[in-house]
Amino acid sequence: MKTLLTSLLIAASLTSFSATHAENGPARKPAQVASYQSGMYTTADGKLNIALDKQAGGTVDVRLINQEGKVLYDQQVGKHQTTARLRLDLSELPDGAYKVVISNGKDVTTKAVTILTKPVATLARLVALN
């Protein structure tokens, strides 16, 4: 009886080890995180220019998100790239608040973008970074 109980305990412990290993998979090396620097400016004709310089080895995501949280633009800068120059045309977007989110998976940079059409008399449009 004692031998049967010992065998059952050993079988139960091996089963739980196998299930845990199968669920989590083998240990993986964490992905490399690339540090980055970014700059943004707008043009008079409603374009948003984004300059991104980063280390090789990790990816960086650039997203434009509206006030409802919908992603309007999503670009991943690859792990072998060290620079990216992006130009987003905001001229067709409705007035409102948007944000540009840049992330390497660890650090996040968020910039607010406001689009506001001036009164009809001037027929101009303002795009501002806050």
Short mmCIF file of N, CA and C in Angstrom, two decimals:
data_model
loop_
_atom_site.label_atom_id
_atom_site.label_comp_id
_atom_site.label_asym_id
_atom_site.label_seq_id
_atom_site.Cartn_x
_atom_site.Cartn_y
_atom_site.Cartn_z
N MET A 1 0.83 -1.19 0.00
CA MET A 1 0.00 0.00 0.00
C MET A 1 0.86 1.25 0.00
N LYS A 2 1.94 1.23 0.82
CA LYS A 2 2.84 2.37 0.91
C LYS A 2 3.53 2.59 -0.44
N THR A 3 3.90 1.50 -1.12
CA THR A 3 4.55 1.60 -2.43
C THR A 3 3.59 2.17 -3.47
N LEU A 4 2.33 1.76 -3.41
CA LEU A 4 1.33 2.28 -4.34
C LEU A 4 1.11 3.78 -4.15
N LEU A 5 1.05 4.23 -2.89
CA LEU A 5 0.87 5.65 -2.59
C LEU A 5 2.07 6.46 -3.07
N THR A 6 3.28 5.97 -2.87
CA THR A 6 4.49 6.65 -3.32
C THR A 6 4.50 6.75 -4.85
N SER A 7 4.12 5.69 -5.53
CA SER A 7 4.08 5.70 -7.01
C SER A 7 3.08 6.72 -7.53
N LEU A 8 1.92 6.80 -6.87
CA LEU A 8 0.91 7.78 -7.29
C LEU A 8 1.40 9.21 -7.09
N LEU A 9 2.09 9.48 -5.97
CA LEU A 9 2.62 10.83 -5.73
C LEU A 9 3.68 11.21 -6.77
N ILE A 10 4.55 10.27 -7.11
CA ILE A 10 5.58 10.54 -8.11
C ILE A 10 4.93 10.79 -9.47
N ALA A 11 3.94 9.98 -9.83
CA ALA A 11 3.25 10.15 -11.11
C ALA A 11 2.53 11.50 -11.17
N ALA A 12 1.90 11.90 -10.07
CA ALA A 12 1.19 13.18 -10.03
C ALA A 12 2.16 14.34 -10.17
N SER A 13 3.31 14.27 -9.53
CA SER A 13 4.26 15.38 -9.62
C SER A 13 4.85 15.48 -11.02
N LEU A 14 5.12 14.35 -11.67
CA LEU A 14 5.64 14.38 -13.05
C LEU A 14 4.59 14.93 -14.01
N THR A 15 3.33 14.59 -13.81
CA THR A 15 2.26 15.08 -14.66
C THR A 15 2.13 16.60 -14.55
N SER A 16 2.20 17.14 -13.34
CA SER A 16 2.08 18.59 -13.18
C SER A 16 3.28 19.30 -13.76
N PHE A 17 4.48 18.72 -13.67
CA PHE A 17 5.67 19.32 -14.28
C PHE A 17 5.52 19.36 -15.79
N SER A 18 5.07 18.25 -16.39
CA SER A 18 4.91 18.19 -17.84
C SER A 18 3.86 19.18 -18.32
N ALA A 19 2.75 19.32 -17.59
CA ALA A 19 1.70 20.25 -17.99
C ALA A 19 2.19 21.68 -17.91
N THR A 20 2.91 22.02 -16.85
CA THR A 20 3.44 23.37 -16.71
C THR A 20 4.43 23.69 -17.81
N HIS A 21 5.32 22.76 -18.13
CA HIS A 21 6.31 22.97 -19.17
C HIS A 21 5.64 23.11 -20.54
N ALA A 22 4.58 22.32 -20.79
CA ALA A 22 3.88 22.40 -22.07
C ALA A 22 3.13 23.72 -22.21
N GLU A 23 2.56 24.24 -21.12
CA GLU A 23 1.81 25.50 -21.18
C GLU A 23 2.73 26.69 -21.39
N ASN A 24 3.84 26.73 -20.67
CA ASN A 24 4.74 27.88 -20.74
C ASN A 24 5.75 27.76 -21.87
N GLY A 25 6.00 26.56 -22.34
CA GLY A 25 6.99 26.34 -23.37
C GLY A 25 8.38 26.46 -22.79
N PRO A 26 9.39 26.18 -23.59
CA PRO A 26 10.75 26.30 -23.08
C PRO A 26 11.08 27.76 -22.81
N ALA A 27 12.02 27.99 -21.92
CA ALA A 27 12.42 29.36 -21.58
C ALA A 27 12.97 30.04 -22.83
N ARG A 28 12.49 31.25 -23.10
CA ARG A 28 12.95 31.99 -24.28
C ARG A 28 13.74 33.20 -23.86
N LYS A 29 14.68 33.55 -24.69
CA LYS A 29 15.47 34.75 -24.45
C LYS A 29 14.58 35.96 -24.72
N PRO A 30 14.52 36.94 -23.81
CA PRO A 30 13.67 38.10 -24.05
C PRO A 30 14.15 38.87 -25.28
N ALA A 31 13.20 39.45 -25.99
CA ALA A 31 13.53 40.24 -27.18
C ALA A 31 14.36 41.46 -26.79
N GLN A 32 15.27 41.85 -27.65
CA GLN A 32 16.12 43.00 -27.39
C GLN A 32 15.32 44.28 -27.58
N VAL A 33 15.51 45.23 -26.69
CA VAL A 33 14.82 46.51 -26.76
C VAL A 33 15.79 47.55 -27.32
N ALA A 34 15.37 48.26 -28.36
CA ALA A 34 16.21 49.28 -28.98
C ALA A 34 15.84 50.65 -28.42
N SER A 35 16.83 51.38 -27.94
CA SER A 35 16.55 52.75 -27.51
C SER A 35 16.38 53.62 -28.75
N TYR A 36 15.63 54.71 -28.60
CA TYR A 36 15.33 55.54 -29.76
C TYR A 36 15.21 57.01 -29.35
N GLN A 37 15.30 57.87 -30.35
CA GLN A 37 15.04 59.29 -30.21
C GLN A 37 14.11 59.68 -31.35
N SER A 38 13.18 60.59 -31.05
CA SER A 38 12.24 60.99 -32.10
C SER A 38 12.03 62.49 -32.07
N GLY A 39 11.63 63.01 -33.22
CA GLY A 39 11.27 64.42 -33.36
C GLY A 39 10.13 64.53 -34.35
N MET A 40 9.27 65.54 -34.13
CA MET A 40 8.10 65.72 -35.00
C MET A 40 7.91 67.20 -35.32
N TYR A 41 7.41 67.47 -36.51
CA TYR A 41 6.99 68.82 -36.86
C TYR A 41 5.91 68.75 -37.93
N THR A 42 5.13 69.81 -38.02
CA THR A 42 4.06 69.87 -39.01
C THR A 42 4.41 70.87 -40.08
N THR A 43 3.78 70.69 -41.23
CA THR A 43 3.97 71.63 -42.33
C THR A 43 2.68 72.42 -42.53
N ALA A 44 2.76 73.49 -43.29
CA ALA A 44 1.59 74.35 -43.52
C ALA A 44 0.50 73.64 -44.30
N ASP A 45 0.85 72.61 -45.08
CA ASP A 45 -0.16 71.91 -45.88
C ASP A 45 -0.72 70.66 -45.19
N GLY A 46 -0.57 70.55 -43.88
CA GLY A 46 -1.20 69.48 -43.12
C GLY A 46 -0.46 68.16 -43.08
N LYS A 47 0.83 68.19 -43.25
CA LYS A 47 1.64 66.98 -43.15
C LYS A 47 2.33 66.94 -41.79
N LEU A 48 2.44 65.74 -41.23
CA LEU A 48 3.16 65.54 -39.97
C LEU A 48 4.40 64.73 -40.30
N ASN A 49 5.56 65.31 -40.04
CA ASN A 49 6.84 64.64 -40.30
C ASN A 49 7.38 64.09 -38.99
N ILE A 50 7.78 62.83 -39.00
CA ILE A 50 8.33 62.16 -37.82
C ILE A 50 9.72 61.64 -38.19
N ALA A 51 10.71 62.04 -37.40
CA ALA A 51 12.07 61.56 -37.57
C ALA A 51 12.37 60.63 -36.40
N LEU A 52 12.88 59.44 -36.70
CA LEU A 52 13.15 58.44 -35.68
C LEU A 52 14.56 57.89 -35.89
N ASP A 53 15.38 57.96 -34.87
CA ASP A 53 16.71 57.35 -34.87
C ASP A 53 16.73 56.33 -33.75
N LYS A 54 17.18 55.11 -34.06
CA LYS A 54 17.15 54.05 -33.06
C LYS A 54 18.36 53.15 -33.19
N GLN A 55 18.57 52.33 -32.16
CA GLN A 55 19.62 51.33 -32.20
C GLN A 55 19.14 50.13 -33.02
N ALA A 56 20.07 49.44 -33.63
CA ALA A 56 19.73 48.21 -34.33
C ALA A 56 19.49 47.11 -33.29
N GLY A 57 18.70 46.12 -33.66
CA GLY A 57 18.50 44.98 -32.78
C GLY A 57 17.11 44.85 -32.21
N GLY A 58 16.33 45.91 -32.19
CA GLY A 58 14.96 45.87 -31.69
C GLY A 58 14.06 46.67 -32.60
N THR A 59 12.76 46.46 -32.49
CA THR A 59 11.80 47.18 -33.33
C THR A 59 11.18 48.34 -32.55
N VAL A 60 10.66 49.30 -33.29
CA VAL A 60 9.95 50.45 -32.71
C VAL A 60 8.66 50.63 -33.51
N ASP A 61 7.55 50.79 -32.81
CA ASP A 61 6.25 50.99 -33.45
C ASP A 61 5.86 52.46 -33.39
N VAL A 62 5.31 52.97 -34.49
CA VAL A 62 4.80 54.34 -34.57
C VAL A 62 3.32 54.24 -34.94
N ARG A 63 2.46 54.85 -34.11
CA ARG A 63 1.01 54.79 -34.35
C ARG A 63 0.40 56.18 -34.25
N LEU A 64 -0.62 56.42 -35.08
CA LEU A 64 -1.47 57.60 -34.98
C LEU A 64 -2.83 57.09 -34.52
N ILE A 65 -3.32 57.63 -33.41
CA ILE A 65 -4.55 57.15 -32.79
C ILE A 65 -5.53 58.31 -32.64
N ASN A 66 -6.81 58.08 -32.98
CA ASN A 66 -7.81 59.13 -32.82
C ASN A 66 -8.33 59.14 -31.39
N GLN A 67 -9.24 60.08 -31.07
CA GLN A 67 -9.70 60.23 -29.70
C GLN A 67 -10.57 59.07 -29.22
N GLU A 68 -11.08 58.24 -30.14
CA GLU A 68 -11.84 57.05 -29.75
C GLU A 68 -10.93 55.86 -29.50
N GLY A 69 -9.64 56.00 -29.78
CA GLY A 69 -8.69 54.92 -29.57
C GLY A 69 -8.44 54.06 -30.80
N LYS A 70 -9.01 54.44 -31.94
CA LYS A 70 -8.82 53.69 -33.18
C LYS A 70 -7.46 54.03 -33.78
N VAL A 71 -6.72 53.00 -34.17
CA VAL A 71 -5.41 53.20 -34.79
C VAL A 71 -5.61 53.55 -36.26
N LEU A 72 -5.18 54.74 -36.65
CA LEU A 72 -5.34 55.22 -38.02
C LEU A 72 -4.09 54.94 -38.86
N TYR A 73 -2.96 54.82 -38.20
CA TYR A 73 -1.68 54.58 -38.89
C TYR A 73 -0.83 53.73 -37.97
N ASP A 74 -0.18 52.73 -38.52
CA ASP A 74 0.67 51.85 -37.73
C ASP A 74 1.86 51.45 -38.59
N GLN A 75 3.04 51.79 -38.14
CA GLN A 75 4.27 51.46 -38.88
C GLN A 75 5.29 50.90 -37.90
N GLN A 76 5.86 49.75 -38.24
CA GLN A 76 6.91 49.19 -37.40
C GLN A 76 8.24 49.42 -38.09
N VAL A 77 9.18 50.01 -37.34
CA VAL A 77 10.53 50.22 -37.85
C VAL A 77 11.31 48.96 -37.48
N GLY A 78 11.83 48.27 -38.47
CA GLY A 78 12.46 46.97 -38.28
C GLY A 78 13.71 46.99 -37.43
N LYS A 79 14.09 45.80 -36.97
CA LYS A 79 15.21 45.71 -36.04
C LYS A 79 16.55 46.02 -36.69
N HIS A 80 16.64 45.94 -38.01
CA HIS A 80 17.90 46.24 -38.69
C HIS A 80 17.99 47.70 -39.13
N GLN A 81 16.86 48.42 -39.12
CA GLN A 81 16.85 49.84 -39.49
C GLN A 81 17.36 50.67 -38.31
N THR A 82 18.07 51.73 -38.62
CA THR A 82 18.52 52.64 -37.56
C THR A 82 17.91 54.03 -37.70
N THR A 83 17.31 54.33 -38.85
CA THR A 83 16.63 55.61 -39.03
C THR A 83 15.33 55.39 -39.81
N ALA A 84 14.38 56.26 -39.53
CA ALA A 84 13.13 56.26 -40.30
C ALA A 84 12.63 57.69 -40.38
N ARG A 85 12.19 58.09 -41.54
CA ARG A 85 11.59 59.40 -41.76
C ARG A 85 10.20 59.15 -42.32
N LEU A 86 9.20 59.48 -41.54
CA LEU A 86 7.82 59.21 -41.91
C LEU A 86 7.08 60.51 -42.16
N ARG A 87 6.19 60.51 -43.13
CA ARG A 87 5.36 61.69 -43.42
C ARG A 87 3.91 61.24 -43.49
N LEU A 88 3.12 61.76 -42.57
CA LEU A 88 1.70 61.42 -42.51
C LEU A 88 0.89 62.59 -43.05
N ASP A 89 -0.04 62.30 -43.96
CA ASP A 89 -0.91 63.33 -44.51
C ASP A 89 -2.16 63.42 -43.63
N LEU A 90 -2.28 64.50 -42.87
CA LEU A 90 -3.41 64.70 -41.97
C LEU A 90 -4.49 65.57 -42.58
N SER A 91 -4.32 65.98 -43.83
CA SER A 91 -5.24 66.94 -44.44
C SER A 91 -6.65 66.38 -44.62
N GLU A 92 -6.81 65.08 -44.71
CA GLU A 92 -8.14 64.48 -44.91
C GLU A 92 -8.81 64.09 -43.59
N LEU A 93 -8.11 64.22 -42.48
CA LEU A 93 -8.69 63.85 -41.18
C LEU A 93 -9.62 64.94 -40.67
N PRO A 94 -10.69 64.57 -39.99
CA PRO A 94 -11.57 65.59 -39.42
C PRO A 94 -10.92 66.30 -38.25
N ASP A 95 -11.42 67.49 -37.94
CA ASP A 95 -10.90 68.23 -36.79
C ASP A 95 -11.04 67.37 -35.53
N GLY A 96 -10.08 67.54 -34.63
CA GLY A 96 -10.15 66.79 -33.38
C GLY A 96 -8.79 66.57 -32.77
N ALA A 97 -8.78 65.79 -31.70
CA ALA A 97 -7.56 65.47 -30.96
C ALA A 97 -7.08 64.08 -31.36
N TYR A 98 -5.80 63.98 -31.62
CA TYR A 98 -5.16 62.73 -31.99
C TYR A 98 -3.89 62.60 -31.16
N LYS A 99 -3.29 61.42 -31.20
CA LYS A 99 -1.99 61.28 -30.54
C LYS A 99 -1.11 60.36 -31.36
N VAL A 100 0.17 60.68 -31.33
CA VAL A 100 1.19 59.85 -31.94
C VAL A 100 1.86 59.10 -30.80
N VAL A 101 1.89 57.77 -30.91
CA VAL A 101 2.48 56.94 -29.87
C VAL A 101 3.65 56.18 -30.50
N ILE A 102 4.83 56.35 -29.91
CA ILE A 102 6.03 55.66 -30.36
C ILE A 102 6.49 54.77 -29.21
N SER A 103 6.71 53.48 -29.52
CA SER A 103 7.06 52.54 -28.45
C SER A 103 8.05 51.49 -28.94
N ASN A 104 8.96 51.13 -28.06
CA ASN A 104 9.89 50.04 -28.35
C ASN A 104 9.53 48.78 -27.56
N GLY A 105 8.35 48.76 -26.96
CA GLY A 105 7.92 47.63 -26.16
C GLY A 105 8.17 47.82 -24.68
N LYS A 106 9.02 48.77 -24.35
CA LYS A 106 9.32 49.08 -22.95
C LYS A 106 9.03 50.55 -22.66
N ASP A 107 9.60 51.43 -23.45
CA ASP A 107 9.40 52.87 -23.29
C ASP A 107 8.36 53.35 -24.29
N VAL A 108 7.56 54.35 -23.88
CA VAL A 108 6.52 54.89 -24.74
C VAL A 108 6.63 56.41 -24.77
N THR A 109 6.62 56.98 -25.97
CA THR A 109 6.58 58.43 -26.15
C THR A 109 5.24 58.77 -26.78
N THR A 110 4.49 59.69 -26.16
CA THR A 110 3.18 60.09 -26.68
C THR A 110 3.18 61.59 -26.92
N LYS A 111 2.74 61.98 -28.10
CA LYS A 111 2.60 63.40 -28.44
C LYS A 111 1.17 63.66 -28.88
N ALA A 112 0.58 64.70 -28.33
CA ALA A 112 -0.78 65.10 -28.70
C ALA A 112 -0.73 65.91 -29.99
N VAL A 113 -1.68 65.64 -30.88
CA VAL A 113 -1.81 66.37 -32.14
C VAL A 113 -3.24 66.89 -32.22
N THR A 114 -3.38 68.19 -32.45
CA THR A 114 -4.70 68.80 -32.56
C THR A 114 -4.88 69.33 -33.97
N ILE A 115 -5.99 68.98 -34.59
CA ILE A 115 -6.32 69.49 -35.93
C ILE A 115 -7.52 70.40 -35.77
N LEU A 116 -7.37 71.63 -36.26
CA LEU A 116 -8.43 72.62 -36.11
C LEU A 116 -8.49 73.45 -37.38
N THR A 117 -9.64 73.45 -38.03
CA THR A 117 -9.85 74.25 -39.22
C THR A 117 -10.25 75.65 -38.79
N LYS A 118 -9.56 76.64 -39.34
CA LYS A 118 -9.89 78.04 -39.02
C LYS A 118 -11.20 78.41 -39.70
N PRO A 119 -11.81 79.51 -39.27
CA PRO A 119 -13.07 79.94 -39.89
C PRO A 119 -12.98 80.01 -41.41
N VAL A 120 -14.10 79.88 -42.08
CA VAL A 120 -14.18 79.81 -43.53
C VAL A 120 -13.56 81.02 -44.21
N ALA A 121 -13.60 82.17 -43.59
CA ALA A 121 -13.08 83.40 -44.20
C ALA A 121 -11.59 83.27 -44.55
N THR A 122 -10.81 82.54 -43.74
CA THR A 122 -9.38 82.44 -44.01
C THR A 122 -9.02 81.18 -44.79
N LEU A 123 -9.89 80.17 -44.78
CA LEU A 123 -9.66 78.92 -45.49
C LEU A 123 -8.29 78.31 -45.17
N ALA A 124 -7.90 78.38 -43.93
CA ALA A 124 -6.64 77.78 -43.50
C ALA A 124 -6.92 76.73 -42.45
N ARG A 125 -5.98 75.87 -42.23
CA ARG A 125 -6.12 74.80 -41.27
C ARG A 125 -4.90 74.77 -40.38
N LEU A 126 -5.13 74.55 -39.10
CA LEU A 126 -4.04 74.51 -38.13
C LEU A 126 -3.83 73.08 -37.67
N VAL A 127 -2.58 72.62 -37.74
CA VAL A 127 -2.18 71.32 -37.17
C VAL A 127 -1.10 71.64 -36.15
N ALA A 128 -1.33 71.28 -34.88
CA ALA A 128 -0.40 71.65 -33.83
C ALA A 128 0.01 70.44 -33.02
N LEU A 129 1.27 70.42 -32.60
CA LEU A 129 1.80 69.42 -31.65
C LEU A 129 1.83 70.05 -30.28
N ASN A 130 1.36 69.32 -29.28
CA ASN A 130 1.39 69.82 -27.92
C ASN A 130 2.45 69.11 -27.13
#
